Coordinates of C-alpha atoms and ligand atoms in Angstrom, one line a residue:
M1 CA -0.6 -16.2 25.7
N2 CA -0.4 -12.8 24.2
T3 CA -3.1 -12.7 21.5
A4 CA -1.7 -9.4 20.1
T5 CA 1.3 -11.2 18.7
T6 CA 0.3 -14.5 17.0
S7 CA 1.0 -15.8 13.4
P8 CA 4.0 -13.5 12.8
A9 CA 4.9 -15.5 9.7
L10 CA 2.1 -13.8 7.8
A11 CA 2.7 -10.2 6.6
L12 CA -1.0 -9.5 6.7
D13 CA -3.6 -11.7 8.4
I14 CA -7.2 -10.4 8.2
R15 CA -9.8 -12.6 9.8
D16 CA -13.5 -12.0 9.5
A17 CA -13.2 -8.2 9.4
S18 CA -16.2 -6.0 9.0
L19 CA -16.6 -2.3 8.8
E20 CA -19.6 0.0 8.6
L21 CA -19.3 3.6 7.4
G22 CA -21.7 6.5 7.4
D23 CA -24.7 7.3 9.4
G24 CA -28.5 6.6 9.2
D25 CA -29.8 5.8 5.8
A26 CA -26.3 6.4 4.3
R27 CA -24.8 3.6 6.5
V28 CA -23.0 1.1 4.3
R29 CA -21.1 -2.1 5.1
A30 CA -17.8 -1.2 3.5
L31 CA -16.2 -4.6 4.6
D32 CA -18.3 -7.7 5.1
S33 CA -16.6 -10.6 6.8
V34 CA -13.3 -10.2 4.9
W35 CA -10.6 -12.8 5.2
L36 CA -7.2 -12.1 3.6
Q37 CA -3.8 -13.7 4.3
V38 CA -0.7 -12.4 2.6
E39 CA 2.8 -14.0 2.8
P40 CA 6.0 -12.0 2.9
G41 CA 7.2 -11.5 -0.7
E42 CA 3.7 -12.0 -2.2
F43 CA 2.1 -9.5 -4.6
V44 CA -1.7 -9.5 -4.3
A45 CA -4.0 -7.5 -6.5
I46 CA -7.5 -6.5 -5.6
V47 CA -10.0 -5.5 -8.3
G48 CA -13.6 -4.6 -8.1
P49 CA -16.1 -1.8 -8.9
S50 CA -16.0 1.6 -7.4
G51 CA -17.5 1.8 -4.0
S52 CA -17.0 -1.9 -3.3
G53 CA -14.7 -1.4 -0.3
K54 CA -11.2 -1.6 -1.7
S55 CA -9.9 1.6 -0.1
S56 CA -11.6 0.7 3.1
L57 CA -9.7 -2.6 3.1
L58 CA -6.4 -0.8 2.6
A59 CA -7.3 1.6 5.4
V60 CA -7.9 -1.3 7.8
A61 CA -4.8 -3.2 6.6
G62 CA -2.7 0.0 7.0
A63 CA -3.8 0.9 10.6
L64 CA -5.5 4.0 9.3
T65 CA -8.8 2.8 10.8
H66 CA -10.0 0.0 13.0
A67 CA -12.4 -2.7 11.8
D68 CA -15.6 -2.9 13.8
S69 CA -15.2 -6.6 14.3
G70 CA -12.7 -9.4 13.4
T71 CA -8.9 -9.2 13.7
V72 CA -6.2 -7.5 11.5
R73 CA -2.7 -8.6 12.2
V74 CA 0.5 -7.3 10.5
H75 CA 3.5 -9.6 11.2
G76 CA 1.6 -10.8 14.2
T77 CA 0.8 -7.4 15.7
E78 CA -3.0 -6.9 16.1
L79 CA -3.7 -3.5 14.8
G80 CA -7.0 -3.2 16.7
A81 CA -5.1 -3.3 19.9
L82 CA -2.9 -0.3 19.0
S83 CA -3.8 3.2 20.3
G84 CA -3.6 6.2 18.0
N85 CA 0.0 7.0 18.7
A86 CA 1.1 3.4 18.6
A87 CA -0.8 2.8 15.4
A88 CA 1.0 5.9 13.8
R89 CA 4.4 4.6 14.9
F90 CA 3.6 1.1 13.7
R91 CA 2.4 2.5 10.3
R92 CA 5.5 4.7 10.0
D93 CA 8.0 1.8 10.7
T94 CA 6.3 -1.1 9.1
I95 CA 3.9 0.0 6.3
G96 CA 4.4 1.9 3.1
F97 CA 1.6 3.6 1.1
V98 CA 1.5 4.4 -2.6
F99 CA -1.4 6.5 -3.7
Q100 CA -3.1 7.2 -7.1
S101 CA -1.0 10.3 -7.7
G102 CA 2.5 10.4 -6.2
N103 CA 1.4 12.9 -3.5
L104 CA 4.8 14.6 -3.7
I105 CA 5.7 17.9 -2.2
P106 CA 6.1 20.4 -5.2
A107 CA 9.1 22.3 -3.8
L108 CA 11.3 19.3 -3.0
T109 CA 13.6 17.4 -5.3
A110 CA 13.1 13.6 -5.6
A111 CA 16.1 13.0 -3.2
D112 CA 14.7 15.5 -0.7
Q113 CA 11.3 13.9 -0.7
L114 CA 12.9 10.8 0.6
R115 CA 15.2 12.5 3.1
L116 CA 12.2 14.3 4.6
V117 CA 10.3 11.1 5.2
G118 CA 13.4 9.6 6.8
R119 CA 13.8 12.6 9.1
L120 CA 10.2 12.5 10.1
A121 CA 10.8 9.0 11.3
G122 CA 13.9 10.1 13.3
N123 CA 16.2 8.6 10.7
R124 CA 18.7 11.4 9.6
A125 CA 21.0 9.0 7.7
V126 CA 18.7 8.1 4.8
D127 CA 20.6 7.8 1.6
P128 CA 18.1 8.4 -1.2
A129 CA 20.5 7.0 -3.9
P130 CA 19.9 3.3 -3.6
L131 CA 16.1 3.8 -3.3
L132 CA 16.0 6.0 -6.4
K133 CA 18.1 3.5 -8.2
A134 CA 15.7 0.7 -7.3
V135 CA 12.9 2.5 -9.1
G136 CA 15.1 3.6 -12.0
M137 CA 15.2 7.2 -11.0
S138 CA 18.9 7.8 -10.3
A139 CA 19.1 10.3 -13.1
R140 CA 16.3 12.4 -11.7
A141 CA 17.3 12.7 -8.1
D142 CA 17.7 16.5 -8.3
H143 CA 14.4 17.1 -10.2
R144 CA 11.3 18.5 -8.6
P145 CA 7.8 16.9 -9.3
G146 CA 7.0 19.6 -11.9
Q147 CA 10.0 18.4 -13.9
L148 CA 8.9 14.8 -13.9
S149 CA 6.4 12.8 -15.9
G150 CA 3.5 11.1 -14.2
G151 CA 5.2 7.7 -14.3
E152 CA 8.4 9.2 -12.9
R153 CA 6.5 10.9 -10.0
Q154 CA 4.8 7.7 -9.2
R155 CA 8.2 5.9 -9.1
V156 CA 9.5 8.5 -6.7
G157 CA 6.3 7.9 -4.7
I158 CA 7.2 4.3 -4.4
A159 CA 10.8 5.0 -3.5
R160 CA 9.5 7.4 -0.8
A161 CA 7.2 4.6 0.5
L162 CA 10.2 2.4 0.9
V163 CA 12.4 4.8 2.9
N164 CA 11.6 3.3 6.3
A165 CA 12.0 -0.2 4.9
P166 CA 8.4 -1.3 5.2
T167 CA 7.6 -5.0 5.1
L168 CA 4.0 -4.3 3.9
L169 CA 3.4 -2.1 0.9
L170 CA -0.2 -0.9 0.2
G171 CA -1.1 0.7 -3.2
D172 CA -4.4 2.3 -3.9
E173 CA -4.8 2.5 -7.7
P174 CA -1.2 3.5 -8.1
T175 CA -1.5 3.4 -11.9
A176 CA -4.8 5.2 -12.3
A177 CA -3.1 8.4 -13.7
L178 CA -0.7 6.6 -16.0
D179 CA -0.6 5.5 -19.6
R180 CA -0.2 1.8 -20.4
A181 CA 3.6 1.7 -20.7
R182 CA 4.1 3.7 -17.5
S183 CA 1.6 1.5 -15.7
H184 CA 3.5 -1.6 -16.5
E185 CA 6.8 0.1 -15.4
V186 CA 5.3 1.1 -12.0
V187 CA 3.7 -2.3 -11.3
R188 CA 7.0 -4.0 -12.3
V189 CA 8.7 -2.0 -9.6
L190 CA 6.2 -3.2 -7.1
A191 CA 6.6 -6.8 -8.2
E192 CA 10.4 -6.4 -7.8
Q193 CA 9.9 -5.1 -4.3
A194 CA 7.9 -8.2 -3.5
H195 CA 10.0 -10.8 -5.2
E196 CA 13.5 -9.5 -4.6
S197 CA 13.1 -7.6 -1.2
N198 CA 10.4 -10.0 0.3
V199 CA 8.0 -7.1 0.9
A200 CA 4.3 -8.1 0.9
V201 CA 2.4 -5.9 -1.6
V202 CA -1.3 -5.4 -1.8
M203 CA -2.4 -3.3 -4.7
V204 CA -6.0 -2.1 -5.5
T205 CA -6.4 -1.5 -9.2
H206 CA -8.9 -0.9 -12.0
D207 CA -6.2 -1.8 -14.5
H208 CA -6.6 -5.4 -15.6
D209 CA -3.8 -4.9 -18.0
V210 CA -1.2 -5.0 -15.2
L211 CA -2.5 -8.1 -13.3
E212 CA 0.0 -10.3 -15.1
H213 CA 2.7 -9.0 -12.7
C214 CA 0.7 -10.1 -9.6
D215 CA 0.9 -13.5 -7.9
R216 CA -2.8 -13.6 -6.9
V217 CA -5.9 -11.6 -7.9
L218 CA -8.9 -11.1 -5.7
E219 CA -12.2 -9.4 -6.4
M220 CA -14.1 -7.1 -4.0
V221 CA -17.9 -6.8 -4.5
D222 CA -20.1 -5.1 -2.0
G223 CA -17.5 -5.4 0.8
R224 CA -16.9 -9.1 0.2
L225 CA -13.6 -10.4 -1.0
S226 CA -13.3 -13.6 -3.1
P227 CA -10.8 -15.1 -5.7
A228 CA -11.3 -13.3 -9.0
A229 CA -13.3 -15.3 -11.6
Ligands
ADP301 N1 -16.0 8.2 5.2 C1 -17.1 7.6 4.7 N2 -18.3 7.8 5.2 C2 -19.4 7.1 4.7 N3 -19.3 6.2 3.8 C3 -18.1 6.0 3.2 C4 -16.9 6.7 3.7 N4 -15.9 6.2 2.9 C5 -16.4 5.3 2.1 N5 -17.7 5.2 2.2 C6 -18.6 4.2 1.5 O1 -18.1 2.9 1.8 C7 -18.2 2.1 0.6 C8 -16.8 1.6 0.2 O2 -16.0 2.7 -0.1 P1 -14.5 2.5 -0.6 O3 -13.8 1.6 0.3 O4 -13.9 3.9 -0.8 O5 -14.6 1.8 -2.0 P2 -13.7 1.7 -3.3 O6 -12.3 2.1 -2.8 O7 -13.8 0.3 -3.7 O8 -14.2 2.6 -4.3 C9 -18.8 3.0 -0.5 O9 -20.2 2.7 -0.5 C10 -18.5 4.4 0.0 O10 -19.5 5.3 -0.5
MG302 MG1 -11.0 3.5 -3.6

């Protein structure tokens, strides 16, 4: 049996994962025996204090770093078994990332941000229009980031994360720079992706106001993950 490809039904299957970071006295257990199973189409939120390991969890789930122990599978593929190049390819083809600020390229229009990501993945035929429509940004396709509000930039960031049709979308405090109304808008777009396009979404947030859009809320404390109280 090939242990690198089991339980493909789960979008994300983290079993007993631990991760230590730093050296010497500064060494911390960023992840402490974390278990997390996420189904396709499920929208999971993770809350918890700063420094509790939330970004580390997304880094492990997104094949940006390997856990020290335990297993992390995305659609059955064990990430710990992938080499650097294979991990980069898998990430590009399967996983989308949305960060705190849109991380857009200042000189490019919204449409060109999406085309560029497609070209980098060898996909020259990306049509930005339906993706921008999905995030309510059709009317801003030709605008550069400087001509967009924070919420609009974040929605372009989500559209860009969707260019290569990921089946796992990871968001690290995607609403941290937004006001209340924009935050709801952005999280609603993530919920739509989960519920209408069957994408598994894991979002780290400090923003308790937006949790109503999520299917499940977990809490991270000192590297340990548990159902939120
Ligand atoms: N590259 C690193 N080297 C050493 N320690 C780190 C590194 N990145 C994060 N840490 C530490 O690991 C812990 C978890 O960090 P992080 O996952 O960023 O938490 P959160 O996203 O919840 O704020 C913190 O104690 C942090 O200081
Ligand atoms: Mg963080």
